[in-house]
Coordinates of C-alpha atoms and ligand atoms in Angstrom, one line a residue:
X38 CA 0.0 0.0 0.0
X39 CA 1.3 3.4 -0.9
X40 CA 1.8 5.8 2.1
X41 CA 1.7 9.5 1.3
X42 CA 4.7 10.2 3.5
X43 CA 6.7 7.6 1.5
X44 CA 6.4 9.6 -1.7
X45 CA 7.8 12.7 -0.1
X46 CA 4.7 14.9 0.0
X47 CA 3.4 16.7 3.1
X48 CA -0.2 17.0 2.1
X49 CA -2.7 14.6 0.5
X50 CA -3.4 17.1 -2.3
X51 CA 0.3 17.3 -3.1
X52 CA 0.6 13.5 -3.1
X53 CA -2.4 13.1 -5.3
X54 CA -1.0 15.6 -7.8
X55 CA 2.2 13.7 -7.9
X56 CA 0.5 10.3 -8.4
X57 CA -1.9 11.8 -10.9
X58 CA 0.9 13.3 -12.9
X59 CA 2.4 9.8 -13.3
X60 CA -0.6 7.5 -13.3
X61 CA -3.7 9.5 -14.0
X62 CA -6.1 11.1 -11.6
X63 CA -8.4 8.0 -11.2
X64 CA -5.9 5.6 -9.6
X65 CA -4.5 8.4 -7.4
X66 CA -8.0 9.1 -6.0
X67 CA -8.8 5.4 -5.6
X68 CA -5.6 4.7 -3.7
X69 CA -6.3 7.8 -1.6
X70 CA -9.8 6.4 -0.9
X71 CA -8.4 3.0 0.2
X72 CA -5.9 4.7 2.4
X73 CA -8.5 7.0 3.8
X74 CA -10.6 4.0 4.8
X75 CA -7.6 2.4 6.4
X76 CA -6.7 5.6 8.2
X77 CA -10.3 6.0 9.5
X78 CA -11.3 8.6 6.9
X79 CA -9.1 11.7 7.1
X80 CA -10.5 12.9 3.9
X81 CA -13.5 12.2 1.8
X82 CA -13.4 10.6 -1.6
X83 CA -15.1 11.2 -4.9
X84 CA -14.1 10.2 -8.4
X85 CA -12.5 13.3 -10.0
X86 CA -13.5 14.7 -13.4
X87 CA -11.3 13.1 -16.0
X88 CA -8.9 15.6 -17.4
X89 CA -9.1 16.4 -21.1
X90 CA -12.3 14.5 -21.7
X91 CA -15.4 15.8 -23.3
X92 CA -18.7 15.1 -21.9
X93 CA -19.7 12.6 -24.6
X94 CA -23.3 12.3 -23.4
X95 CA -24.0 16.0 -23.9
X96 CA -22.1 16.1 -27.2
X97 CA -24.1 13.1 -28.4
X98 CA -27.5 14.4 -27.3
X99 CA -26.8 17.8 -28.9
X100 CA -25.6 16.2 -32.2
X101 CA -28.4 13.8 -32.4
X102 CA -31.4 15.8 -31.2
X103 CA -34.0 15.8 -33.9
X104 CA -31.7 14.2 -36.5
X105 CA -31.7 10.5 -35.8
X106 CA -34.4 8.0 -34.7
X107 CA -35.4 7.8 -31.1
X108 CA -33.5 4.5 -30.8
X109 CA -30.3 6.6 -30.7
X110 CA -31.3 8.9 -27.9
X111 CA -29.3 8.6 -24.7
X112 CA -26.4 7.0 -26.5
X113 CA -22.8 8.4 -26.1
X114 CA -20.4 8.5 -29.0
X115 CA -16.9 7.7 -28.1
X116 CA -13.7 8.1 -30.1
X117 CA -11.5 5.0 -30.4
X118 CA -8.0 5.7 -29.0
X119 CA -6.2 2.4 -29.7
X120 CA -6.8 -1.0 -31.2
X121 CA -4.8 -4.2 -30.6
X122 CA -5.3 -7.5 -32.4
X123 CA -4.2 -10.3 -30.1
X124 CA -5.1 -13.3 -32.2
X125 CA -7.1 -14.1 -35.3
X126 CA -10.1 -14.6 -33.0
X127 CA -9.6 -11.8 -30.4
X128 CA -8.9 -8.0 -30.2
X129 CA -9.1 -5.2 -27.7
X130 CA -9.6 -1.5 -28.1
X131 CA -9.7 1.6 -25.9
X132 CA -11.9 4.6 -26.3
X133 CA -12.4 7.9 -24.5
X134 CA -14.4 7.9 -21.3
X135 CA -17.1 10.5 -20.9
X136 CA -16.6 12.5 -17.6
X137 CA -20.1 11.5 -16.6
X138 CA -19.6 7.7 -17.0
X139 CA -19.2 6.0 -13.6
X140 CA -19.1 2.3 -13.2
X141 CA -18.1 -0.4 -10.7
X142 CA -15.1 -2.6 -11.8
X143 CA -16.6 -5.8 -13.4
X144 CA -19.7 -4.2 -14.9
X145 CA -20.7 -4.3 -18.5
X146 CA -22.2 -1.7 -20.9
X147 CA -24.2 -1.8 -24.1
X148 CA -21.8 -0.8 -26.9
X149 CA -22.0 -0.9 -30.7
X150 CA -22.3 0.9 -34.0
X151 CA -24.9 2.9 -35.9
X152 CA -27.0 0.6 -38.0
X153 CA -29.7 2.4 -39.9
X154 CA -32.9 2.9 -37.9
X155 CA -31.7 1.0 -34.9
X156 CA -28.2 1.0 -33.4
X157 CA -26.5 -2.4 -33.2
X158 CA -25.7 -2.8 -29.5
X159 CA -24.3 -5.7 -27.5
X160 CA -23.4 -6.2 -23.8
X161 CA -19.6 -5.8 -23.4
X162 CA -17.7 -6.1 -20.1
X163 CA -15.6 -3.0 -19.4
X164 CA -12.1 -4.4 -19.1
X165 CA -10.5 -1.3 -17.7
X166 CA -10.8 -0.6 -13.9
X167 CA -13.1 2.1 -12.7
X168 CA -10.3 4.5 -12.0
X169 CA -8.9 4.5 -15.5
X170 CA -9.1 7.5 -17.8
X171 CA -10.0 5.4 -20.9
X172 CA -12.5 2.6 -21.4
X173 CA -11.1 -0.8 -22.6
X174 CA -13.0 -3.7 -24.2
X175 CA -11.8 -7.2 -25.2
X176 CA -13.7 -8.9 -27.9
X177 CA -14.1 -12.0 -29.9
X178 CA -14.2 -11.8 -33.7
X179 CA -17.0 -13.7 -35.3
X180 CA -16.7 -13.6 -39.1
X181 CA -20.4 -13.5 -39.8
X182 CA -21.4 -11.9 -36.4
X183 CA -23.6 -8.8 -36.9
X184 CA -21.5 -6.6 -34.6
X185 CA -18.1 -8.2 -34.2
X186 CA -17.6 -8.6 -37.9
X187 CA -17.8 -4.7 -38.1
X188 CA -16.2 -3.9 -34.7
X189 CA -13.0 -5.9 -35.6
X190 CA -12.3 -3.3 -38.3
X191 CA -12.3 -0.4 -35.9
X192 CA -9.4 2.1 -36.5
X193 CA -8.1 4.8 -34.2
X194 CA -10.3 7.9 -34.5
X195 CA -13.5 5.9 -35.4
X196 CA -16.4 6.3 -33.1
X197 CA -18.5 3.7 -31.2
X198 CA -21.8 4.1 -29.4
X199 CA -22.3 3.3 -25.8
X200 CA -25.4 3.4 -23.5
X201 CA -23.7 5.0 -20.5
X202 CA -25.4 3.0 -17.8
X203 CA -23.1 0.1 -16.9
X204 CA -24.6 -2.7 -14.8
X205 CA -23.7 -6.3 -13.8
X206 CA -23.3 -8.9 -11.1
X207 CA -19.5 -9.5 -11.3
X208 CA -19.0 -6.8 -8.7
X209 CA -17.8 -6.8 -5.1
X210 CA -21.2 -5.6 -3.9
X211 CA -22.7 -9.0 -5.0
X212 CA -20.3 -11.0 -2.8
X213 CA -20.2 -11.6 0.9
X214 CA -16.9 -11.2 2.7
X215 CA -14.2 -13.8 2.2
X216 CA -10.5 -14.5 2.3
X217 CA -9.8 -15.5 -1.3
X218 CA -11.4 -14.2 -4.5
X219 CA -11.4 -16.8 -7.3
X220 CA -12.1 -15.6 -10.8
X221 CA -12.9 -18.3 -13.4
X222 CA -12.8 -17.3 -17.0
X223 CA -12.7 -18.8 -20.5
X224 CA -11.9 -16.9 -23.7
X225 CA -13.0 -13.3 -23.7
X226 CA -14.8 -14.0 -20.4
X227 CA -11.5 -12.7 -18.9
X228 CA -12.6 -9.1 -19.7
X229 CA -14.5 -8.2 -16.5
X230 CA -11.7 -9.7 -14.4
X231 CA -9.2 -7.5 -16.3
X232 CA -11.0 -4.7 -14.5
X233 CA -11.3 -6.4 -11.1
X234 CA -7.7 -7.4 -10.8
X235 CA -6.6 -3.8 -11.5
X236 CA -8.9 -2.4 -8.9
X237 CA -7.2 -1.6 -5.5
X238 CA -10.6 -2.3 -3.8
X239 CA -10.2 -6.0 -4.7
X240 CA -7.0 -6.2 -2.6
X241 CA -8.6 -4.3 0.2
X242 CA -11.4 -6.9 0.4
X243 CA -9.4 -10.1 -0.2
X244 CA -6.1 -11.5 1.1
X245 CA -5.5 -13.4 -2.1
X246 CA -6.9 -13.4 -5.7
X247 CA -6.7 -16.2 -8.2
X248 CA -7.6 -15.7 -11.8
X249 CA -8.0 -18.7 -14.1
X250 CA -8.1 -18.3 -17.9
X251 CA -8.8 -21.3 -20.1
X252 CA -8.6 -21.0 -23.9
X253 CA -8.4 -23.4 -26.8
X254 CA -4.9 -22.2 -28.0
X255 CA -1.8 -20.8 -26.4
X256 CA -1.9 -17.4 -28.2
X257 CA -5.3 -16.7 -26.7
X258 CA -3.7 -16.6 -23.3
X259 CA -1.6 -13.6 -24.2
X260 CA -4.2 -11.0 -23.1
X261 CA -4.2 -12.4 -19.5
X262 CA -0.4 -12.7 -19.3
X263 CA 0.0 -9.2 -20.6
X264 CA -2.3 -7.9 -17.9
X265 CA -0.2 -9.4 -15.2
X266 CA 3.0 -8.0 -16.7
X267 CA 1.3 -4.6 -16.9
X268 CA 0.4 -4.8 -13.2
X269 CA 3.9 -5.9 -12.3
X270 CA 5.4 -3.0 -14.3
X271 CA 3.1 -0.4 -12.6
X272 CA 4.8 1.1 -9.6
X273 CA 1.5 1.9 -7.8
X274 CA -0.5 -1.1 -8.7
X275 CA 2.3 -3.6 -8.1
X276 CA 2.7 -2.1 -4.6
X277 CA -1.0 -2.7 -3.9
X278 CA -1.2 -6.2 -5.5
X279 CA 2.2 -7.5 -4.2
X280 CA 2.4 -11.3 -4.4
X281 CA -1.3 -11.8 -3.8
X282 CA -2.5 -12.3 -7.4
X283 CA -2.1 -15.7 -9.1
X284 CA -2.9 -16.4 -12.8
X285 CA -3.5 -19.9 -14.0
X286 CA -3.6 -20.1 -17.8
X287 CA -4.6 -23.4 -19.4
X288 CA -5.3 -24.6 -23.0
X289 CA -7.6 -27.3 -24.0
X290 CA -6.9 -27.9 -27.7
X291 CA -3.2 -27.0 -28.2
X292 CA -0.5 -28.6 -26.2
X293 CA 0.9 -26.3 -23.5
X294 CA 2.6 -26.5 -20.1
X295 CA -0.8 -26.4 -18.4
X296 CA -3.7 -28.2 -20.0
X297 CA -7.4 -28.9 -19.3
X298 CA -10.7 -27.3 -18.4
X299 CA -10.7 -25.6 -15.0
X300 CA -13.8 -27.6 -14.1
X301 CA -11.6 -30.7 -14.4
X302 CA -8.8 -29.0 -12.4
X303 CA -11.3 -28.4 -9.6
X304 CA -12.5 -32.0 -9.6
X305 CA -9.0 -33.5 -9.3
X306 CA -6.3 -31.8 -7.1
X307 CA -4.7 -29.6 -9.8
X308 CA -6.5 -26.4 -8.8
X309 CA -5.6 -26.9 -5.1
X310 CA -2.0 -27.7 -6.0
X311 CA -1.6 -24.6 -8.2
X312 CA -3.1 -22.2 -5.6
X313 CA -3.2 -21.9 -1.9
X314 CA -5.7 -24.8 -1.5
X315 CA -8.9 -26.4 -2.7
X316 CA -12.0 -24.3 -3.4
X317 CA -13.9 -23.9 -0.1
X318 CA -17.3 -22.4 0.7
X319 CA -15.9 -21.0 4.0
X320 CA -13.0 -18.9 2.6
X321 CA -13.5 -18.5 -1.1
X322 CA -15.7 -16.1 -3.0
X323 CA -16.1 -16.8 -6.7
X324 CA -16.9 -14.9 -10.0
X325 CA -17.5 -16.9 -13.2
X326 CA -17.5 -15.6 -16.8
X327 CA -17.6 -17.6 -20.0
X328 CA -20.0 -19.5 -22.2
X329 CA -23.3 -20.8 -21.0
X330 CA -22.1 -24.4 -20.7
X331 CA -19.0 -23.2 -18.8
X332 CA -21.1 -21.1 -16.4
X333 CA -23.5 -24.0 -15.7
X334 CA -20.6 -26.5 -14.9
X335 CA -18.8 -24.0 -12.6
X336 CA -22.0 -23.1 -10.9
X337 CA -22.8 -26.8 -10.2
X338 CA -19.3 -27.1 -8.6
X339 CA -19.9 -24.1 -6.4
X340 CA -23.3 -25.2 -5.4
X341 CA -22.0 -28.7 -4.7
X342 CA -19.6 -27.1 -2.2
X343 CA -22.6 -25.4 -0.5
X344 CA -22.1 -21.9 -1.9
X345 CA -25.1 -19.7 -2.6
X346 CA -25.3 -17.5 -5.7
X347 CA -25.2 -13.8 -5.1
X348 CA -26.8 -10.7 -6.7
X349 CA -26.6 -7.0 -6.2
X350 CA -29.7 -7.1 -3.9
X351 CA -28.7 -10.3 -2.1
X352 CA -24.9 -10.9 -1.9
X353 CA -23.7 -14.5 -1.9
X354 CA -20.6 -16.7 -2.2
X355 CA -20.5 -16.8 -6.0
X356 CA -21.7 -14.8 -9.0
X357 CA -21.9 -15.5 -12.7
X358 CA -22.2 -13.6 -16.0
X359 CA -22.2 -14.8 -19.6
X360 CA -19.7 -13.6 -22.1
X361 CA -21.6 -14.0 -25.4
X362 CA -21.1 -11.5 -28.2
X363 CA -21.7 -12.1 -31.9
Ligands
A2P645 P1 -12.8 -27.1 -24.9 O1 -11.8 -26.8 -25.9 O2 -12.6 -28.4 -24.2 O3 -14.2 -27.0 -25.5 P2 -14.8 -21.4 -26.6 O4 -13.7 -20.7 -27.4 O5 -15.6 -22.4 -27.3 O6 -15.7 -20.4 -25.9 O7 -14.0 -22.1 -25.4 C1 -13.1 -21.4 -24.6 C2 -12.6 -22.4 -23.6 O8 -13.6 -22.8 -22.7 C3 -12.1 -23.7 -24.3 O9 -10.8 -24.0 -23.7 C4 -13.1 -24.7 -23.9 O10 -12.6 -26.0 -23.7 C5 -13.6 -24.2 -22.5 N1 -14.9 -24.7 -22.2 C6 -15.9 -24.9 -23.0 N2 -17.0 -25.4 -22.3 C7 -16.6 -25.5 -21.1 C8 -17.2 -26.0 -19.9 N3 -18.5 -26.5 -19.9 N4 -16.6 -26.0 -18.7 C9 -15.3 -25.6 -18.7 N5 -14.6 -25.1 -19.8 C10 -15.2 -25.1 -20.9

């Protein structure tokens, strides 16, 4: 944990300015928040406005009023800032974040593209943490998919549409307290967890975090491995995360050092051996994101251990969300 005294500043404002200059205002405020909680609240916390960002919502409403069909009302238009193609089946992109857009790490938003009378929108998990200045998304490419066949051609400077009301169950609020947070993902189901593992609140709530990522082929594991390298390379985040985050990456169709579905790893002793022990209802809290079949199989394992499914209104020991985009 960062201590303000350690970075040579006499006031919190000075420390935040120094952190913000290096890492962006969001992370500085968030770490300030976590520290404030720990120090019994010396100062109050609110997400700061994001420097240099336009209020996309106002811009969009002004531009669209009276010109486009009703179906476009309330949508934000966001400029794409970067695009990275990870494999022939996956890519990620970042876009600007409207100052008004707040979300909890792990939530999803409806995003998409104009499409005649009705915009083409799909639910996408926000892969960036809630303190980040940009929004990041990680997507599958489906050759004949109505949205991803077009999204995969995004270029820097293009614009996407977003309904700026993120929601979701893969959030801390839907889980009861526990010691270890276990995040099970397959394919692009890793996206919400890319947000959660970069959120300092996660490490405030849990002693240890395990992220599992299972894909068909080795190159599809790159996104998750890159996330860990990014955390390790970030002075502030690595200080918060320390040695408490473990990534288990497995393949199912291409030979690799670690193979098999995580459901099989849980049924034999491979999950326990690779982490700090077997999945337990007493200590573990679980989030699951992947295909419908994957969700059902993981859910059955959790319920078999006596865990109850949680929601925003009734927190429990595990939560699930499907990662389906076409
Ligand atoms: P498998 O290759 O054995 O089907 P997909 O790309 O089809 O979404 O699959 C992503 C990964 O999820 C693959 O490694 C796949 O394994 C795995 N997977 C598919 N179904 C399940 C399931 N029911 N439980 C656990 N893992 C699954």
